[in-house]
């Protein structure tokens, strides 16, 4: 971007939004104004996070994301919108896009894409967890010609408590550093690309500062590619012990997934995503890290060490 952009972030204190916001603020010399749009509830329940952002020079705008006038007021003086809204609020981006389209000075919109590639192959359009994000992409295809976008597709989050953590739904895969037990998906040898949460933030910040390479495309980025078996080896090395290992073959995972959807279970989305990843849905012909200037990412070893430490600390705090 030739001139410094003024940014507005939605979902800035959420599970992935806090990493994105932190990376952007760390690179604030590259930007003009940085603002977040947050709810009164967040202001009340996350005062320390909000105050920390305020002290770092971030403008705090408070309002209701469903209120057109409040959103339009927040759009004043900014040209780039970054959304980090969670899965439950994905559809709320559509009116945000429509309002951005009606606001001539807004030039860029980054939707909440971080995670599974929703257009990986022909079958992707039918996956239930993808439907809201597909509607968001469709909305962006309808905007005026000079409203640009970028989809930052990171694949699954690696950090504890995500892929490298202990799951309450063990059939969907788990790495339990306290019980020293793992459930590996498939045969344990299927390759999967993962991204550290901090690297998600780095990828978004670099997307903004390398806009000529990023505009109007889906960026396939990740921290590393590994296998469940390789992850298990690192956990065993880190804990200096052999683990008990079970497997969830793909056919069994598909059956558990179907049962969860048939029963309306909230974990159905988790099973579907884990099945997609196990089928190879995070593997691309190439990754686009270097297109946006990212040459160094967090290592798997670092994240396994962190997961072991956090799991042990969490267990200790319960006693």
Short mmCIF file of C-alpha atoms in Angstrom, two decimals:
data_model
loop_
_atom_site.label_atom_id
_atom_site.label_comp_id
_atom_site.label_asym_id
_atom_site.label_seq_id
_atom_site.Cartn_x
_atom_site.Cartn_y
_atom_site.Cartn_z
CA UNK A 1 0.00 0.00 0.00
CA UNK A 2 1.53 3.29 -1.12
CA UNK A 3 0.06 5.31 1.74
CA UNK A 4 -0.52 4.18 5.28
CA UNK A 5 -3.91 2.54 5.69
CA UNK A 6 -6.31 3.23 8.51
CA UNK A 7 -7.62 -0.07 9.87
CA UNK A 8 -10.76 -1.25 11.65
CA UNK A 9 -10.79 -4.71 13.23
CA UNK A 10 -13.88 -6.73 14.17
CA UNK A 11 -13.49 -9.61 16.64
CA UNK A 12 -10.22 -8.16 17.86
CA UNK A 13 -10.21 -9.87 21.27
CA UNK A 14 -11.50 -13.28 20.20
CA UNK A 15 -9.67 -16.61 20.09
CA UNK A 16 -7.79 -15.80 16.88
CA UNK A 17 -8.57 -12.08 16.75
CA UNK A 18 -6.25 -11.33 19.67
CA UNK A 19 -3.30 -12.77 17.72
CA UNK A 20 -4.23 -10.84 14.58
CA UNK A 21 -4.65 -7.59 16.51
CA UNK A 22 -1.36 -8.11 18.34
CA UNK A 23 0.55 -8.68 15.09
CA UNK A 24 -1.01 -5.61 13.49
CA UNK A 25 -0.24 -3.42 16.51
CA UNK A 26 3.33 -4.76 16.57
CA UNK A 27 3.61 -3.52 12.96
CA UNK A 28 1.80 -0.26 13.64
CA UNK A 29 4.55 1.87 12.07
CA UNK A 30 3.35 0.48 8.72
CA UNK A 31 -0.19 1.72 9.30
CA UNK A 32 -2.04 4.90 10.14
CA UNK A 33 -4.90 4.66 12.58
CA UNK A 34 -5.72 1.27 14.13
CA UNK A 35 -9.19 0.87 15.65
CA UNK A 36 -11.28 -2.02 16.92
CA UNK A 37 -15.05 -2.31 17.01
CA UNK A 38 -16.19 -4.10 20.15
CA UNK A 39 -19.37 -4.72 22.07
CA UNK A 40 -20.33 -3.26 25.46
CA UNK A 41 -20.19 -6.81 26.79
CA UNK A 42 -16.56 -7.21 25.76
CA UNK A 43 -15.75 -3.83 27.27
CA UNK A 44 -17.17 -5.07 30.58
CA UNK A 45 -15.75 -8.59 30.59
CA UNK A 46 -12.30 -8.00 29.07
CA UNK A 47 -11.24 -4.69 30.61
CA UNK A 48 -7.56 -5.63 30.90
CA UNK A 49 -7.31 -6.57 27.22
CA UNK A 50 -9.16 -3.44 26.11
CA UNK A 51 -7.04 -1.17 28.30
CA UNK A 52 -3.83 -2.80 27.06
CA UNK A 53 -4.86 -2.08 23.47
CA UNK A 54 -5.81 1.47 24.36
CA UNK A 55 -2.39 2.02 25.96
CA UNK A 56 -0.76 0.76 22.74
CA UNK A 57 -2.53 3.45 20.74
CA UNK A 58 -5.53 1.50 19.47
CA UNK A 59 -8.83 3.38 19.19
CA UNK A 60 -11.66 1.53 20.96
CA UNK A 61 -15.03 1.90 19.26
CA UNK A 62 -18.01 0.43 21.10
CA UNK A 63 -21.24 -0.58 19.46
CA UNK A 64 -23.57 -3.28 18.18
CA UNK A 65 -22.37 -5.08 15.07
CA UNK A 66 -26.00 -5.44 13.97
CA UNK A 67 -26.66 -1.69 14.19
CA UNK A 68 -26.19 -0.14 10.76
CA UNK A 69 -25.68 3.42 12.03
CA UNK A 70 -23.11 2.39 14.63
CA UNK A 71 -21.14 0.38 12.07
CA UNK A 72 -21.23 3.25 9.56
CA UNK A 73 -19.97 5.62 12.23
CA UNK A 74 -17.11 3.20 12.95
CA UNK A 75 -16.29 3.12 9.22
CA UNK A 76 -15.56 6.85 9.26
CA UNK A 77 -11.90 7.57 8.65
CA UNK A 78 -10.85 4.01 7.81
CA UNK A 79 -10.12 2.37 4.46
CA UNK A 80 -9.43 -1.25 5.46
CA UNK A 81 -11.66 -3.67 7.36
CA UNK A 82 -10.24 -6.80 8.99
CA UNK A 83 -12.70 -9.33 10.35
CA UNK A 84 -11.72 -11.93 12.94
CA UNK A 85 -15.26 -12.87 13.89
CA UNK A 86 -15.69 -16.41 15.18
CA UNK A 87 -17.51 -19.26 13.47
CA UNK A 88 -20.79 -18.40 15.19
CA UNK A 89 -20.76 -14.88 13.73
CA UNK A 90 -19.53 -15.57 10.19
CA UNK A 91 -22.85 -14.58 8.58
CA UNK A 92 -22.72 -11.22 10.39
CA UNK A 93 -19.96 -10.24 7.96
CA UNK A 94 -22.36 -10.06 5.02
CA UNK A 95 -24.04 -6.79 6.13
CA UNK A 96 -20.58 -5.47 7.07
CA UNK A 97 -19.47 -6.14 3.48
CA UNK A 98 -22.61 -4.54 2.08
CA UNK A 99 -22.05 -1.42 4.19
CA UNK A 100 -18.40 -1.32 3.11
CA UNK A 101 -19.59 -1.49 -0.48
CA UNK A 102 -21.77 1.57 0.15
CA UNK A 103 -18.86 3.47 1.69
CA UNK A 104 -16.58 4.73 -1.12
CA UNK A 105 -13.53 5.40 1.07
CA UNK A 106 -13.34 1.75 2.19
CA UNK A 107 -10.97 0.04 -0.22
CA UNK A 108 -10.16 -3.35 1.36
CA UNK A 109 -12.05 -6.03 3.26
CA UNK A 110 -10.39 -9.09 4.81
CA UNK A 111 -13.08 -11.56 5.91
CA UNK A 112 -12.67 -14.13 8.66
CA UNK A 113 -11.21 -16.95 6.55
CA UNK A 114 -8.51 -18.28 8.88
CA UNK A 115 -8.85 -22.06 8.96
CA UNK A 116 -9.94 -24.72 6.48
CA UNK A 117 -9.87 -23.93 2.75
CA UNK A 118 -13.56 -23.75 1.84
CA UNK A 119 -12.89 -24.09 -1.90
CA UNK A 120 -10.21 -26.78 -1.75
CA UNK A 121 -11.98 -29.06 -4.24
CA UNK A 122 -15.36 -29.73 -5.86
CA UNK A 123 -16.71 -31.43 -2.72
CA UNK A 124 -15.90 -28.42 -0.54
CA UNK A 125 -19.03 -26.55 -1.57
CA UNK A 126 -21.16 -29.26 0.07
CA UNK A 127 -19.41 -29.38 3.46
CA UNK A 128 -21.76 -28.14 6.19
CA UNK A 129 -19.19 -26.06 8.15
CA UNK A 130 -18.27 -24.17 4.95
CA UNK A 131 -21.68 -22.80 4.07
CA UNK A 132 -21.53 -19.45 5.88
CA UNK A 133 -18.02 -18.65 4.64
CA UNK A 134 -19.10 -19.52 1.09
CA UNK A 135 -21.93 -16.98 1.44
CA UNK A 136 -19.39 -14.38 2.60
CA UNK A 137 -17.23 -15.02 -0.48
CA UNK A 138 -20.31 -14.73 -2.67
CA UNK A 139 -21.11 -11.35 -1.07
CA UNK A 140 -17.59 -10.11 -1.82
CA UNK A 141 -17.99 -11.09 -5.47
CA UNK A 142 -20.95 -8.69 -5.71
CA UNK A 143 -19.14 -5.57 -4.50
CA UNK A 144 -17.97 -2.60 -6.51
CA UNK A 145 -14.83 -3.07 -8.60
CA UNK A 146 -12.54 -1.00 -6.38
CA UNK A 147 -13.44 -2.77 -3.11
CA UNK A 148 -10.63 -5.31 -2.88
CA UNK A 149 -10.29 -8.36 -0.65
CA UNK A 150 -7.91 -11.14 0.37
CA UNK A 151 -8.69 -14.53 1.88
CA UNK A 152 -6.02 -15.59 4.39
CA UNK A 153 -6.40 -19.39 4.43
CA UNK A 154 -4.24 -20.83 7.20
CA UNK A 155 -5.50 -24.35 7.73
CA UNK A 156 -6.15 -25.59 11.27
CA UNK A 157 -4.69 -23.88 14.31
CA UNK A 158 -1.88 -25.93 15.83
CA UNK A 159 -1.54 -24.50 19.35
CA UNK A 160 -2.94 -25.91 22.57
CA UNK A 161 -5.90 -26.11 23.06
CA UNK A 162 -6.46 -26.71 19.34
CA UNK A 163 -4.91 -29.53 17.26
CA UNK A 164 -2.00 -30.14 19.65
CA UNK A 165 -4.20 -30.26 22.70
CA UNK A 166 -6.31 -32.70 24.67
CA UNK A 167 -9.77 -33.02 23.12
CA UNK A 168 -12.92 -34.00 25.06
CA UNK A 169 -13.92 -35.80 21.85
CA UNK A 170 -11.03 -38.24 21.62
CA UNK A 171 -12.35 -39.98 18.50
CA UNK A 172 -11.62 -36.72 16.67
CA UNK A 173 -7.96 -36.97 17.68
CA UNK A 174 -6.21 -35.96 20.88
CA UNK A 175 -2.77 -35.46 22.43
CA UNK A 176 -3.12 -35.81 26.20
CA UNK A 177 0.23 -34.89 27.77
CA UNK A 178 -0.96 -35.65 31.31
CA UNK A 179 -2.38 -39.14 30.66
CA UNK A 180 0.30 -39.67 27.98
CA UNK A 181 -2.29 -40.90 25.54
CA UNK A 182 -2.91 -40.04 21.90
CA UNK A 183 -5.61 -40.84 19.38
CA UNK A 184 -4.28 -40.47 15.83
CA UNK A 185 -6.56 -39.98 12.85
CA UNK A 186 -6.42 -42.25 9.82
CA UNK A 187 -3.32 -44.40 9.94
CA UNK A 188 -1.30 -41.62 11.57
CA UNK A 189 0.80 -41.12 8.44
CA UNK A 190 -1.43 -38.67 6.56
CA UNK A 191 0.18 -35.29 6.03
CA UNK A 192 -1.49 -32.21 7.47
CA UNK A 193 -0.54 -28.52 7.31
CA UNK A 194 -1.02 -26.54 10.52
CA UNK A 195 -0.55 -22.92 11.55
CA UNK A 196 0.48 -21.44 14.88
CA UNK A 197 -2.00 -18.85 16.15
CA UNK A 198 0.75 -16.23 16.35
CA UNK A 199 1.62 -16.97 12.72
CA UNK A 200 -2.01 -16.35 11.72
CA UNK A 201 -1.50 -12.84 13.03
CA UNK A 202 1.78 -12.51 11.15
CA UNK A 203 0.19 -13.67 7.91
CA UNK A 204 -2.62 -11.11 8.21
CA UNK A 205 -0.22 -8.25 9.01
CA UNK A 206 1.98 -9.23 6.06
CA UNK A 207 -1.05 -9.48 3.80
CA UNK A 208 -1.78 -5.85 4.58
CA UNK A 209 1.82 -4.71 4.04
CA UNK A 210 2.24 -6.75 0.82
CA UNK A 211 -1.08 -5.85 -0.72
CA UNK A 212 0.09 -5.88 -4.34
CA UNK A 213 0.81 -9.61 -3.98
CA UNK A 214 -2.26 -10.35 -1.87
CA UNK A 215 -5.14 -8.48 -3.45
CA UNK A 216 -8.19 -10.37 -4.72
CA UNK A 217 -6.87 -13.88 -4.07
CA UNK A 218 -6.92 -16.70 -1.56
CA UNK A 219 -3.54 -16.94 0.15
CA UNK A 220 -2.72 -20.54 1.17
CA UNK A 221 -0.34 -20.11 4.08
CA UNK A 222 0.78 -22.29 6.99
CA UNK A 223 3.52 -22.81 9.58
CA UNK A 224 4.52 -26.38 8.72
CA UNK A 225 3.36 -29.71 7.30
CA UNK A 226 3.64 -32.84 9.43
CA UNK A 227 1.85 -36.11 10.29
CA UNK A 228 0.08 -37.25 13.47
CA UNK A 229 2.82 -39.85 13.95
CA UNK A 230 5.55 -37.18 13.80
CA UNK A 231 3.62 -35.08 16.32
CA UNK A 232 3.33 -38.08 18.65
CA UNK A 233 7.09 -38.67 18.49
CA UNK A 234 7.72 -35.09 19.59
CA UNK A 235 5.26 -35.40 22.47
CA UNK A 236 6.94 -38.63 23.58
CA UNK A 237 10.36 -36.99 23.38
CA UNK A 238 9.16 -33.94 25.28
CA UNK A 239 7.62 -36.04 28.08
CA UNK A 240 10.45 -38.64 28.04
CA UNK A 241 7.99 -41.51 27.91
CA UNK A 242 6.10 -43.81 25.56
CA UNK A 243 2.44 -42.98 25.09
CA UNK A 244 -0.60 -45.21 24.75
CA UNK A 245 -1.81 -44.86 21.17
CA UNK A 246 -5.16 -45.51 19.54
CA UNK A 247 -6.39 -44.74 16.03
CA UNK A 248 -9.61 -43.49 14.48
CA UNK A 249 -9.62 -44.82 10.90
CA UNK A 250 -11.27 -42.58 8.32
CA UNK A 251 -14.32 -44.84 7.94
CA UNK A 252 -14.91 -44.73 11.68
CA UNK A 253 -14.41 -40.95 11.76
CA UNK A 254 -16.99 -40.56 8.97
CA UNK A 255 -19.47 -42.72 10.90
CA UNK A 256 -18.99 -40.72 14.12
CA UNK A 257 -19.33 -37.49 12.11
CA UNK A 258 -22.63 -38.64 10.57
CA UNK A 259 -24.01 -39.69 13.95
CA UNK A 260 -23.12 -36.31 15.43
CA UNK A 261 -24.90 -34.42 12.64
CA UNK A 262 -27.93 -36.74 12.82
CA UNK A 263 -28.21 -36.06 16.55
CA UNK A 264 -27.64 -32.31 16.24
CA UNK A 265 -24.55 -32.57 18.43
CA UNK A 266 -22.48 -29.36 18.69
CA UNK A 267 -19.26 -31.31 18.10
CA UNK A 268 -20.43 -32.34 14.60
CA UNK A 269 -18.50 -29.46 13.03
CA UNK A 270 -15.32 -30.62 14.78
CA UNK A 271 -15.69 -34.13 13.37
CA UNK A 272 -16.28 -32.80 9.86
CA UNK A 273 -13.25 -30.52 9.95
CA UNK A 274 -11.01 -33.26 11.36
CA UNK A 275 -12.24 -35.62 8.62
CA UNK A 276 -11.51 -33.02 5.92
CA UNK A 277 -7.99 -32.51 7.25
CA UNK A 278 -7.37 -36.27 7.48
CA UNK A 279 -8.49 -36.65 3.87
CA UNK A 280 -5.74 -34.22 2.84
CA UNK A 281 -7.81 -31.04 2.76
CA UNK A 282 -4.93 -28.85 3.98
CA UNK A 283 -2.41 -29.88 1.31
CA UNK A 284 -1.85 -27.43 -1.54
CA UNK A 285 0.28 -27.47 -4.68
CA UNK A 286 2.25 -24.62 -3.17
CA UNK A 287 2.06 -22.35 -0.16
CA UNK A 288 2.04 -18.58 -0.47
CA UNK A 289 4.07 -17.58 2.60
CA UNK A 290 6.90 -15.97 0.66
CA UNK A 291 4.49 -14.11 -1.63
CA UNK A 292 3.69 -11.89 1.35
CA UNK A 293 7.21 -11.83 2.76
CA UNK A 294 6.90 -14.48 5.49
CA UNK A 295 10.04 -16.61 5.58
CA UNK A 296 10.12 -17.71 9.25
CA UNK A 297 7.31 -19.39 11.15
CA UNK A 298 6.82 -21.08 14.51
CA UNK A 299 8.11 -24.66 14.63
CA UNK A 300 6.20 -27.77 15.58
CA UNK A 301 8.74 -28.50 18.33
CA UNK A 302 8.07 -25.11 19.94
CA UNK A 303 4.32 -25.70 19.93
CA UNK A 304 4.55 -29.24 21.32
CA UNK A 305 6.73 -27.99 24.17
CA UNK A 306 4.22 -25.23 24.87
CA UNK A 307 1.29 -27.68 24.80
CA UNK A 308 2.96 -30.04 27.27
CA UNK A 309 3.69 -27.17 29.65
CA UNK A 310 0.17 -25.74 29.47
CA UNK A 311 -1.51 -29.12 29.90
CA UNK A 312 0.58 -29.89 32.99
CA UNK A 313 -0.10 -26.43 34.42
CA UNK A 314 -3.85 -26.82 33.81
CA UNK A 315 -3.90 -30.19 35.52
CA UNK A 316 -1.93 -28.87 38.50
CA UNK A 317 -4.30 -25.93 38.95
CA UNK A 318 -7.21 -28.35 39.48
CA UNK A 319 -5.55 -29.93 42.52
#
